[in-house]
Amino acid sequence: MPSKHIEVKTFKLAHSTDDTLRIEHIEKPYGEYSSPVVSIAVFSHGKTKTSEVEIPYENIEEFLKALNESIALCDSIPRNPIHAELNSEIGGGA
């Protein structure tokens, strides 16, 4: 029996025009007796898969912990507010 892909969620990636991220549950990804995985794939223009990672469910908790650590690290790095150099809430053009 071939693998079965079940879409969990697809959403637009921030800071892109039309790239999306799709999360899927995959049953039997590597053959009849393989364990299910979670697939996280990026699609360019909503159609062409540009990257993908498959994570075994046994690693999900560790993966989520690492994502939360990454968020905390990102939040700890000082940054200038968006458009601070313009002293404005929105960007401007020339």
mmCIF file of N, CA, C and O in Angstrom:
data_model
loop_
_atom_site.group_PDB
_atom_site.id
_atom_site.type_symbol
_atom_site.label_atom_id
_atom_site.label_comp_id
_atom_site.label_asym_id
_atom_site.label_seq_id
_atom_site.Cartn_x
_atom_site.Cartn_y
_atom_site.Cartn_z
ATOM 1 N N MET A 1 0.851 -1.184 0.000
ATOM 2 C CA MET A 1 0.000 0.000 0.000
ATOM 3 C C MET A 1 0.893 1.243 0.000
ATOM 4 O O MET A 1 1.815 1.350 0.792
ATOM 5 N N PRO A 2 0.621 2.203 -0.862
ATOM 6 C CA PRO A 2 1.447 3.421 -0.929
ATOM 7 C C PRO A 2 1.220 4.321 0.284
ATOM 8 O O PRO A 2 0.250 4.167 1.024
ATOM 9 N N SER A 3 2.142 5.260 0.463
ATOM 10 C CA SER A 3 1.994 6.206 1.567
ATOM 11 C C SER A 3 0.740 7.052 1.362
ATOM 12 O O SER A 3 0.280 7.256 0.239
ATOM 13 N N LYS A 4 0.206 7.526 2.485
ATOM 14 C CA LYS A 4 -1.006 8.353 2.448
ATOM 15 C C LYS A 4 -0.690 9.683 3.108
ATOM 16 O O LYS A 4 -0.241 9.736 4.250
ATOM 17 N N HIS A 5 -0.911 10.781 2.374
ATOM 18 C CA HIS A 5 -0.662 12.136 2.870
ATOM 19 C C HIS A 5 -1.990 12.754 3.308
ATOM 20 O O HIS A 5 -2.935 12.795 2.528
ATOM 21 N N ILE A 6 -2.022 13.232 4.546
ATOM 22 C CA ILE A 6 -3.219 13.898 5.071
ATOM 23 C C ILE A 6 -2.812 15.317 5.458
ATOM 24 O O ILE A 6 -2.006 15.519 6.378
ATOM 25 N N GLU A 7 -3.367 16.299 4.748
ATOM 26 C CA GLU A 7 -3.017 17.692 5.029
ATOM 27 C C GLU A 7 -3.576 18.109 6.380
ATOM 28 O O GLU A 7 -4.739 17.885 6.689
ATOM 29 N N VAL A 8 -2.714 18.727 7.187
ATOM 30 C CA VAL A 8 -3.108 19.238 8.497
ATOM 31 C C VAL A 8 -3.390 20.727 8.400
ATOM 32 O O VAL A 8 -4.432 21.204 8.842
ATOM 33 N N LYS A 9 -2.453 21.466 7.789
ATOM 34 C CA LYS A 9 -2.630 22.912 7.662
ATOM 35 C C LYS A 9 -1.678 23.455 6.607
ATOM 36 O O LYS A 9 -0.555 22.990 6.476
ATOM 37 N N THR A 10 -2.150 24.451 5.870
ATOM 38 C CA THR A 10 -1.324 25.202 4.928
ATOM 39 C C THR A 10 -1.537 26.675 5.230
ATOM 40 O O THR A 10 -2.658 27.111 5.439
ATOM 41 N N PHE A 11 -0.421 27.428 5.286
ATOM 42 C CA PHE A 11 -0.553 28.859 5.521
ATOM 43 C C PHE A 11 0.548 29.615 4.793
ATOM 44 O O PHE A 11 1.584 29.065 4.450
ATOM 45 N N LYS A 12 0.297 30.899 4.558
ATOM 46 C CA LYS A 12 1.220 31.782 3.846
ATOM 47 C C LYS A 12 2.405 32.095 4.747
ATOM 48 O O LYS A 12 2.247 32.342 5.940
ATOM 49 N N LEU A 13 3.593 32.081 4.165
ATOM 50 C CA LEU A 13 4.791 32.460 4.909
ATOM 51 C C LEU A 13 4.901 33.974 4.995
ATOM 52 O O LEU A 13 4.689 34.680 4.004
ATOM 53 N N ALA A 14 5.234 34.463 6.176
ATOM 54 C CA ALA A 14 5.444 35.905 6.361
ATOM 55 C C ALA A 14 6.606 36.364 5.493
ATOM 56 O O ALA A 14 7.519 35.598 5.198
ATOM 57 N N HIS A 15 6.565 37.610 5.085
ATOM 58 C CA HIS A 15 7.630 38.249 4.315
ATOM 59 C C HIS A 15 7.805 37.649 2.924
ATOM 60 O O HIS A 15 8.871 37.758 2.333
ATOM 61 N N SER A 16 6.771 36.984 2.419
ATOM 62 C CA SER A 16 6.836 36.468 1.049
ATOM 63 C C SER A 16 5.549 36.858 0.335
ATOM 64 O O SER A 16 4.540 37.150 0.961
ATOM 65 N N THR A 17 5.610 36.828 -0.971
ATOM 66 C CA THR A 17 4.450 37.212 -1.759
ATOM 67 C C THR A 17 3.437 36.084 -1.835
ATOM 68 O O THR A 17 2.264 36.266 -1.559
ATOM 69 N N ASP A 18 3.913 34.894 -2.209
ATOM 70 C CA ASP A 18 2.965 33.795 -2.373
ATOM 71 C C ASP A 18 3.562 32.434 -2.023
ATOM 72 O O ASP A 18 3.163 31.414 -2.564
ATOM 73 N N ASP A 19 4.532 32.398 -1.104
ATOM 74 C CA ASP A 19 5.073 31.131 -0.626
ATOM 75 C C ASP A 19 4.217 30.621 0.527
ATOM 76 O O ASP A 19 3.702 31.406 1.326
ATOM 77 N N THR A 20 4.058 29.308 0.591
ATOM 78 C CA THR A 20 3.238 28.714 1.642
ATOM 79 C C THR A 20 4.011 27.623 2.362
ATOM 80 O O THR A 20 4.992 27.077 1.841
ATOM 81 N N LEU A 21 3.555 27.299 3.559
ATOM 82 C CA LEU A 21 4.098 26.210 4.345
ATOM 83 C C LEU A 21 2.963 25.217 4.548
ATOM 84 O O LEU A 21 1.860 25.609 4.932
ATOM 85 N N ARG A 22 3.233 23.950 4.255
ATOM 86 C CA ARG A 22 2.204 22.912 4.386
ATOM 87 C C ARG A 22 2.674 21.861 5.382
ATOM 88 O O ARG A 22 3.788 21.355 5.288
ATOM 89 N N ILE A 23 1.813 21.542 6.332
ATOM 90 C CA ILE A 23 2.090 20.496 7.310
ATOM 91 C C ILE A 23 1.167 19.326 7.002
ATOM 92 O O ILE A 23 -0.050 19.509 6.864
ATOM 93 N N GLU A 24 1.767 18.133 6.876
ATOM 94 C CA GLU A 24 0.997 16.936 6.561
ATOM 95 C C GLU A 24 1.384 15.791 7.491
ATOM 96 O O GLU A 24 2.529 15.695 7.928
ATOM 97 N N HIS A 25 0.414 14.924 7.747
ATOM 98 C CA HIS A 25 0.651 13.636 8.406
ATOM 99 C C HIS A 25 0.828 12.631 7.275
ATOM 100 O O HIS A 25 0.025 12.605 6.342
ATOM 101 N N ILE A 26 1.896 11.820 7.339
ATOM 102 C CA ILE A 26 2.121 10.835 6.289
ATOM 103 C C ILE A 26 2.129 9.434 6.902
ATOM 104 O O ILE A 26 2.947 9.132 7.784
ATOM 105 N N GLU A 27 1.207 8.624 6.458
ATOM 106 C CA GLU A 27 1.137 7.217 6.859
ATOM 107 C C GLU A 27 2.001 6.394 5.921
ATOM 108 O O GLU A 27 1.982 6.615 4.708
ATOM 109 N N LYS A 28 2.769 5.473 6.449
ATOM 110 C CA LYS A 28 3.619 4.560 5.678
ATOM 111 C C LYS A 28 4.525 5.314 4.694
ATOM 112 O O LYS A 28 4.539 5.025 3.501
ATOM 113 N N PRO A 29 5.303 6.268 5.190
ATOM 114 C CA PRO A 29 6.111 7.105 4.294
ATOM 115 C C PRO A 29 7.198 6.346 3.530
ATOM 116 O O PRO A 29 7.575 6.746 2.436
ATOM 117 N N TYR A 30 7.702 5.267 4.112
ATOM 118 C CA TYR A 30 8.821 4.544 3.498
ATOM 119 C C TYR A 30 8.475 3.080 3.220
ATOM 120 O O TYR A 30 9.355 2.255 3.100
ATOM 121 N N GLY A 31 7.194 2.789 3.127
ATOM 122 C CA GLY A 31 6.783 1.413 2.857
ATOM 123 C C GLY A 31 5.801 0.897 3.886
ATOM 124 O O GLY A 31 5.470 1.570 4.871
ATOM 125 N N GLU A 32 5.324 -0.295 3.643
ATOM 126 C CA GLU A 32 4.245 -0.909 4.418
ATOM 127 C C GLU A 32 4.470 -0.887 5.928
ATOM 128 O O GLU A 32 3.545 -0.670 6.690
ATOM 129 N N TYR A 33 5.694 -1.103 6.398
ATOM 130 C CA TYR A 33 5.927 -1.255 7.833
ATOM 131 C C TYR A 33 6.619 -0.050 8.477
ATOM 132 O O TYR A 33 7.091 -0.138 9.602
ATOM 133 N N SER A 34 6.651 1.075 7.772
ATOM 134 C CA SER A 34 7.300 2.261 8.338
ATOM 135 C C SER A 34 6.325 3.050 9.214
ATOM 136 O O SER A 34 5.117 3.022 9.017
ATOM 137 N N SER A 35 6.883 3.738 10.194
ATOM 138 C CA SER A 35 6.089 4.538 11.129
ATOM 139 C C SER A 35 5.710 5.872 10.493
ATOM 140 O O SER A 35 6.448 6.395 9.652
ATOM 141 N N PRO A 36 4.573 6.451 10.908
ATOM 142 C CA PRO A 36 4.156 7.739 10.342
ATOM 143 C C PRO A 36 5.107 8.869 10.725
ATOM 144 O O PRO A 36 5.829 8.792 11.716
ATOM 145 N N VAL A 37 5.090 9.919 9.905
ATOM 146 C CA VAL A 37 5.914 11.111 10.135
ATOM 147 C C VAL A 37 5.074 12.356 9.896
ATOM 148 O O VAL A 37 3.994 12.298 9.308
ATOM 149 N N VAL A 38 5.605 13.478 10.347
ATOM 150 C CA VAL A 38 5.037 14.786 10.028
ATOM 151 C C VAL A 38 5.917 15.386 8.939
ATOM 152 O O VAL A 38 7.138 15.382 9.054
ATOM 153 N N SER A 39 5.302 15.879 7.891
ATOM 154 C CA SER A 39 6.026 16.546 6.810
ATOM 155 C C SER A 39 5.780 18.039 6.914
ATOM 156 O O SER A 39 4.645 18.485 7.062
ATOM 157 N N ILE A 40 6.867 18.807 6.831
ATOM 158 C CA ILE A 40 6.783 20.265 6.798
ATOM 159 C C ILE A 40 7.447 20.691 5.498
ATOM 160 O O ILE A 40 8.644 20.475 5.321
ATOM 161 N N ALA A 41 6.660 21.248 4.583
ATOM 162 C CA ALA A 41 7.174 21.583 3.254
ATOM 163 C C ALA A 41 6.880 23.034 2.904
ATOM 164 O O ALA A 41 5.832 23.572 3.256
ATOM 165 N N VAL A 42 7.822 23.655 2.200
ATOM 166 C CA VAL A 42 7.654 25.013 1.694
ATOM 167 C C VAL A 42 7.366 24.913 0.206
ATOM 168 O O VAL A 42 8.048 24.186 -0.527
ATOM 169 N N PHE A 43 6.341 25.650 -0.229
ATOM 170 C CA PHE A 43 5.962 25.690 -1.632
ATOM 171 C C PHE A 43 6.137 27.106 -2.160
ATOM 172 O O PHE A 43 5.622 28.060 -1.574
ATOM 173 N N SER A 44 6.860 27.223 -3.256
ATOM 174 C CA SER A 44 7.040 28.507 -3.918
ATOM 175 C C SER A 44 5.860 28.742 -4.846
ATOM 176 O O SER A 44 5.463 27.833 -5.589
ATOM 177 N N HIS A 45 5.308 29.930 -4.810
ATOM 178 C CA HIS A 45 4.132 30.291 -5.617
ATOM 179 C C HIS A 45 2.966 29.344 -5.338
ATOM 180 O O HIS A 45 2.106 29.146 -6.190
ATOM 181 N N GLY A 46 2.967 28.714 -4.159
ATOM 182 C CA GLY A 46 1.885 27.818 -3.773
ATOM 183 C C GLY A 46 1.853 26.508 -4.522
ATOM 184 O O GLY A 46 0.973 25.691 -4.299
ATOM 185 N N LYS A 47 2.830 26.263 -5.425
ATOM 186 C CA LYS A 47 2.758 25.073 -6.278
ATOM 187 C C LYS A 47 4.014 24.214 -6.253
ATOM 188 O O LYS A 47 3.931 23.000 -6.213
ATOM 189 N N THR A 48 5.196 24.819 -6.319
ATOM 190 C CA THR A 48 6.438 24.083 -6.456
ATOM 191 C C THR A 48 7.072 23.864 -5.087
ATOM 192 O O THR A 48 7.401 24.825 -4.391
ATOM 193 N N LYS A 49 7.269 22.592 -4.705
ATOM 194 C CA LYS A 49 7.895 22.290 -3.422
ATOM 195 C C LYS A 49 9.370 22.647 -3.505
ATOM 196 O O LYS A 49 10.093 22.158 -4.366
ATOM 197 N N THR A 50 9.823 23.535 -2.622
ATOM 198 C CA THR A 50 11.224 23.961 -2.641
ATOM 199 C C THR A 50 12.044 23.324 -1.523
ATOM 200 O O THR A 50 13.261 23.242 -1.627
ATOM 201 N N SER A 51 11.388 22.889 -0.450
ATOM 202 C CA SER A 51 12.096 22.196 0.625
ATOM 203 C C SER A 51 11.090 21.401 1.454
ATOM 204 O O SER A 51 9.894 21.708 1.466
ATOM 205 N N GLU A 52 11.613 20.378 2.126
ATOM 206 C CA GLU A 52 10.744 19.529 2.945
ATOM 207 C C GLU A 52 11.581 18.836 4.001
ATOM 208 O O GLU A 52 12.729 18.465 3.760
ATOM 209 N N VAL A 53 10.993 18.673 5.166
ATOM 210 C CA VAL A 53 11.601 17.871 6.225
ATOM 211 C C VAL A 53 10.513 16.944 6.756
ATOM 212 O O VAL A 53 9.345 17.328 6.869
ATOM 213 N N GLU A 54 10.896 15.691 7.019
ATOM 214 C CA GLU A 54 9.974 14.719 7.600
ATOM 215 C C GLU A 54 10.481 14.379 8.987
ATOM 216 O O GLU A 54 11.646 13.999 9.154
ATOM 217 N N ILE A 55 9.616 14.522 9.983
ATOM 218 C CA ILE A 55 10.009 14.327 11.371
ATOM 219 C C ILE A 55 9.207 13.169 11.951
ATOM 220 O O ILE A 55 7.969 13.208 11.940
ATOM 221 N N PRO A 56 9.881 12.144 12.474
ATOM 222 C CA PRO A 56 9.162 11.054 13.137
ATOM 223 C C PRO A 56 8.413 11.589 14.364
ATOM 224 O O PRO A 56 8.903 12.493 15.049
ATOM 225 N N TYR A 57 7.254 11.030 14.616
ATOM 226 C CA TYR A 57 6.468 11.485 15.763
ATOM 227 C C TYR A 57 7.224 11.328 17.076
ATOM 228 O O TYR A 57 7.016 12.103 18.014
ATOM 229 N N GLU A 58 8.136 10.385 17.143
ATOM 230 C CA GLU A 58 8.918 10.192 18.364
ATOM 231 C C GLU A 58 9.816 11.398 18.661
ATOM 232 O O GLU A 58 10.265 11.561 19.792
ATOM 233 N N ASN A 59 10.064 12.250 17.677
ATOM 234 C CA ASN A 59 10.915 13.425 17.861
ATOM 235 C C ASN A 59 10.140 14.740 17.962
ATOM 236 O O ASN A 59 10.745 15.805 18.083
ATOM 237 N N ILE A 60 8.823 14.684 17.921
ATOM 238 C CA ILE A 60 8.019 15.917 17.895
ATOM 239 C C ILE A 60 8.211 16.762 19.148
ATOM 240 O O ILE A 60 8.384 17.973 19.053
ATOM 241 N N GLU A 61 8.185 16.158 20.330
ATOM 242 C CA GLU A 61 8.334 16.942 21.563
ATOM 243 C C GLU A 61 9.676 17.671 21.584
ATOM 244 O O GLU A 61 9.745 18.851 21.926
ATOM 245 N N GLU A 62 10.742 16.986 21.197
ATOM 246 C CA GLU A 62 12.059 17.606 21.160
ATOM 247 C C GLU A 62 12.111 18.711 20.098
ATOM 248 O O GLU A 62 12.705 19.770 20.306
ATOM 249 N N PHE A 63 11.464 18.477 18.970
ATOM 250 C CA PHE A 63 11.387 19.475 17.904
ATOM 251 C C PHE A 63 10.662 20.730 18.384
ATOM 252 O O PHE A 63 11.136 21.855 18.182
ATOM 253 N N LEU A 64 9.515 20.556 19.044
ATOM 254 C CA LEU A 64 8.760 21.702 19.564
ATOM 255 C C LEU A 64 9.552 22.458 20.627
ATOM 256 O O LEU A 64 9.536 23.691 20.654
ATOM 257 N N LYS A 65 10.255 21.729 21.470
ATOM 258 C CA LYS A 65 11.094 22.365 22.489
ATOM 259 C C LYS A 65 12.170 23.222 21.814
ATOM 260 O O LYS A 65 12.414 24.363 22.213
ATOM 261 N N ALA A 66 12.798 22.686 20.768
ATOM 262 C CA ALA A 66 13.830 23.441 20.049
ATOM 263 C C ALA A 66 13.244 24.680 19.384
ATOM 264 O O ALA A 66 13.883 25.739 19.359
ATOM 265 N N LEU A 67 12.023 24.578 18.836
ATOM 266 C CA LEU A 67 11.376 25.752 18.243
ATOM 267 C C LEU A 67 11.135 26.825 19.300
ATOM 268 O O LEU A 67 11.370 28.013 19.055
ATOM 269 N N ASN A 68 10.661 26.425 20.468
ATOM 270 C CA ASN A 68 10.436 27.391 21.552
ATOM 271 C C ASN A 68 11.743 28.022 22.023
ATOM 272 O O ASN A 68 11.783 29.214 22.327
ATOM 273 N N GLU A 69 12.822 27.242 22.068
ATOM 274 C CA GLU A 69 14.131 27.795 22.423
ATOM 275 C C GLU A 69 14.587 28.800 21.367
ATOM 276 O O GLU A 69 15.174 29.835 21.691
ATOM 277 N N SER A 70 14.303 28.497 20.108
ATOM 278 C CA SER A 70 14.655 29.415 19.024
ATOM 279 C C SER A 70 13.884 30.726 19.133
ATOM 280 O O SER A 70 14.443 31.812 18.917
ATOM 281 N N ILE A 71 12.606 30.643 19.475
ATOM 282 C CA ILE A 71 11.787 31.851 19.662
ATOM 283 C C ILE A 71 12.358 32.692 20.807
ATOM 284 O O ILE A 71 12.498 33.914 20.683
ATOM 285 N N ALA A 72 12.696 32.040 21.915
ATOM 286 C CA ALA A 72 13.262 32.766 23.058
ATOM 287 C C ALA A 72 14.584 33.425 22.679
ATOM 288 O O ALA A 72 14.847 34.579 23.060
ATOM 289 N N LEU A 73 15.411 32.732 21.922
ATOM 290 C CA LEU A 73 16.674 33.306 21.470
ATOM 291 C C LEU A 73 16.425 34.516 20.584
ATOM 292 O O LEU A 73 17.034 35.581 20.776
ATOM 293 N N CYS A 74 15.518 34.384 19.638
ATOM 294 C CA CYS A 74 15.195 35.497 18.731
ATOM 295 C C CYS A 74 14.681 36.699 19.524
ATOM 296 O O CYS A 74 15.086 37.832 19.265
ATOM 297 N N ASP A 75 13.807 36.446 20.495
ATOM 298 C CA ASP A 75 13.250 37.537 21.304
ATOM 299 C C ASP A 75 14.306 38.211 22.177
ATOM 300 O O ASP A 75 14.146 39.358 22.576
ATOM 301 N N SER A 76 15.391 37.495 22.477
ATOM 302 C CA SER A 76 16.426 38.062 23.354
ATOM 303 C C SER A 76 17.409 38.964 22.604
ATOM 304 O O SER A 76 18.187 39.677 23.232
ATOM 305 N N ILE A 77 17.379 38.950 21.283
ATOM 306 C CA ILE A 77 18.312 39.752 20.491
ATOM 307 C C ILE A 77 17.704 41.134 20.246
ATOM 308 O O ILE A 77 16.625 41.239 19.669
ATOM 309 N N PRO A 78 18.371 42.201 20.703
ATOM 310 C CA PRO A 78 17.820 43.545 20.513
ATOM 311 C C PRO A 78 17.751 43.912 19.023
ATOM 312 O O PRO A 78 18.658 43.612 18.254
ATOM 313 N N ARG A 79 16.662 44.542 18.644
ATOM 314 C CA ARG A 79 16.476 45.000 17.265
ATOM 315 C C ARG A 79 15.848 46.383 17.292
ATOM 316 O O ARG A 79 15.135 46.734 18.217
ATOM 317 N N ASN A 80 16.098 47.130 16.222
ATOM 318 C CA ASN A 80 15.432 48.413 16.073
ATOM 319 C C ASN A 80 13.995 48.165 15.643
ATOM 320 O O ASN A 80 13.727 47.247 14.867
ATOM 321 N N PRO A 81 13.070 48.985 16.103
ATOM 322 C CA PRO A 81 11.681 48.851 15.648
ATOM 323 C C PRO A 81 11.592 49.032 14.137
ATOM 324 O O PRO A 81 12.414 49.728 13.534
ATOM 325 N N ILE A 82 10.602 48.399 13.538
ATOM 326 C CA ILE A 82 10.387 48.525 12.098
ATOM 327 C C ILE A 82 10.226 49.992 11.728
ATOM 328 O O ILE A 82 9.499 50.732 12.384
ATOM 329 N N HIS A 83 10.898 50.428 10.708
ATOM 330 C CA HIS A 83 10.854 51.794 10.173
ATOM 331 C C HIS A 83 11.370 52.847 11.162
ATOM 332 O O HIS A 83 11.084 54.034 11.006
ATOM 333 N N ALA A 84 12.166 52.432 12.159
ATOM 334 C CA ALA A 84 12.693 53.388 13.142
ATOM 335 C C ALA A 84 13.565 54.445 12.477
ATOM 336 O O ALA A 84 13.571 55.602 12.897
ATOM 337 N N GLU A 85 14.286 54.037 11.427
ATOM 338 C CA GLU A 85 15.160 55.001 10.761
ATOM 339 C C GLU A 85 14.375 56.124 10.098
ATOM 340 O O GLU A 85 14.908 57.187 9.820
ATOM 341 N N LEU A 86 13.102 55.899 9.841
ATOM 342 C CA LEU A 86 12.246 56.929 9.224
ATOM 343 C C LEU A 86 11.478 57.747 10.262
ATOM 344 O O LEU A 86 10.807 58.711 9.898
ATOM 345 N N ASN A 87 11.553 57.312 11.525
ATOM 346 C CA ASN A 87 10.777 57.937 12.585
ATOM 347 C C ASN A 87 9.296 57.955 12.193
ATOM 348 O O ASN A 87 8.626 58.984 12.290
ATOM 349 N N SER A 88 8.824 56.807 11.704
ATOM 350 C CA SER A 88 7.474 56.703 11.198
ATOM 351 C C SER A 88 6.928 55.309 11.473
ATOM 352 O O SER A 88 7.679 54.357 11.622
ATOM 353 N N GLU A 89 5.603 55.181 11.558
ATOM 354 C CA GLU A 89 4.963 53.884 11.769
ATOM 355 C C GLU A 89 4.921 53.066 10.488
ATOM 356 O O GLU A 89 4.758 51.854 10.516
ATOM 357 N N ILE A 90 5.019 53.728 9.327
ATOM 358 C CA ILE A 90 4.993 53.027 8.037
ATOM 359 C C ILE A 90 6.163 53.469 7.198
ATOM 360 O O ILE A 90 6.765 54.523 7.460
ATOM 361 N N GLY A 91 6.507 52.651 6.207
ATOM 362 C CA GLY A 91 7.611 52.979 5.314
ATOM 363 C C GLY A 91 7.222 54.051 4.329
ATOM 364 O O GLY A 91 6.056 54.414 4.170
ATOM 365 N N GLY A 92 8.181 54.559 3.661
ATOM 366 C CA GLY A 92 7.914 55.595 2.650
ATOM 367 C C GLY A 92 8.699 55.333 1.379
ATOM 368 O O GLY A 92 9.533 54.446 1.329
ATOM 369 N N GLY A 93 8.408 56.043 0.385
ATOM 370 C CA GLY A 93 9.107 55.900 -0.898
ATOM 371 C C GLY A 93 9.811 57.204 -1.243
ATOM 372 O O GLY A 93 9.594 58.235 -0.645
ATOM 373 N N ALA A 94 10.660 57.093 -2.227
ATOM 374 C CA ALA A 94 11.407 58.266 -2.645
ATOM 375 C C ALA A 94 10.649 59.037 -3.702
ATOM 376 O O ALA A 94 9.815 58.569 -4.384
#
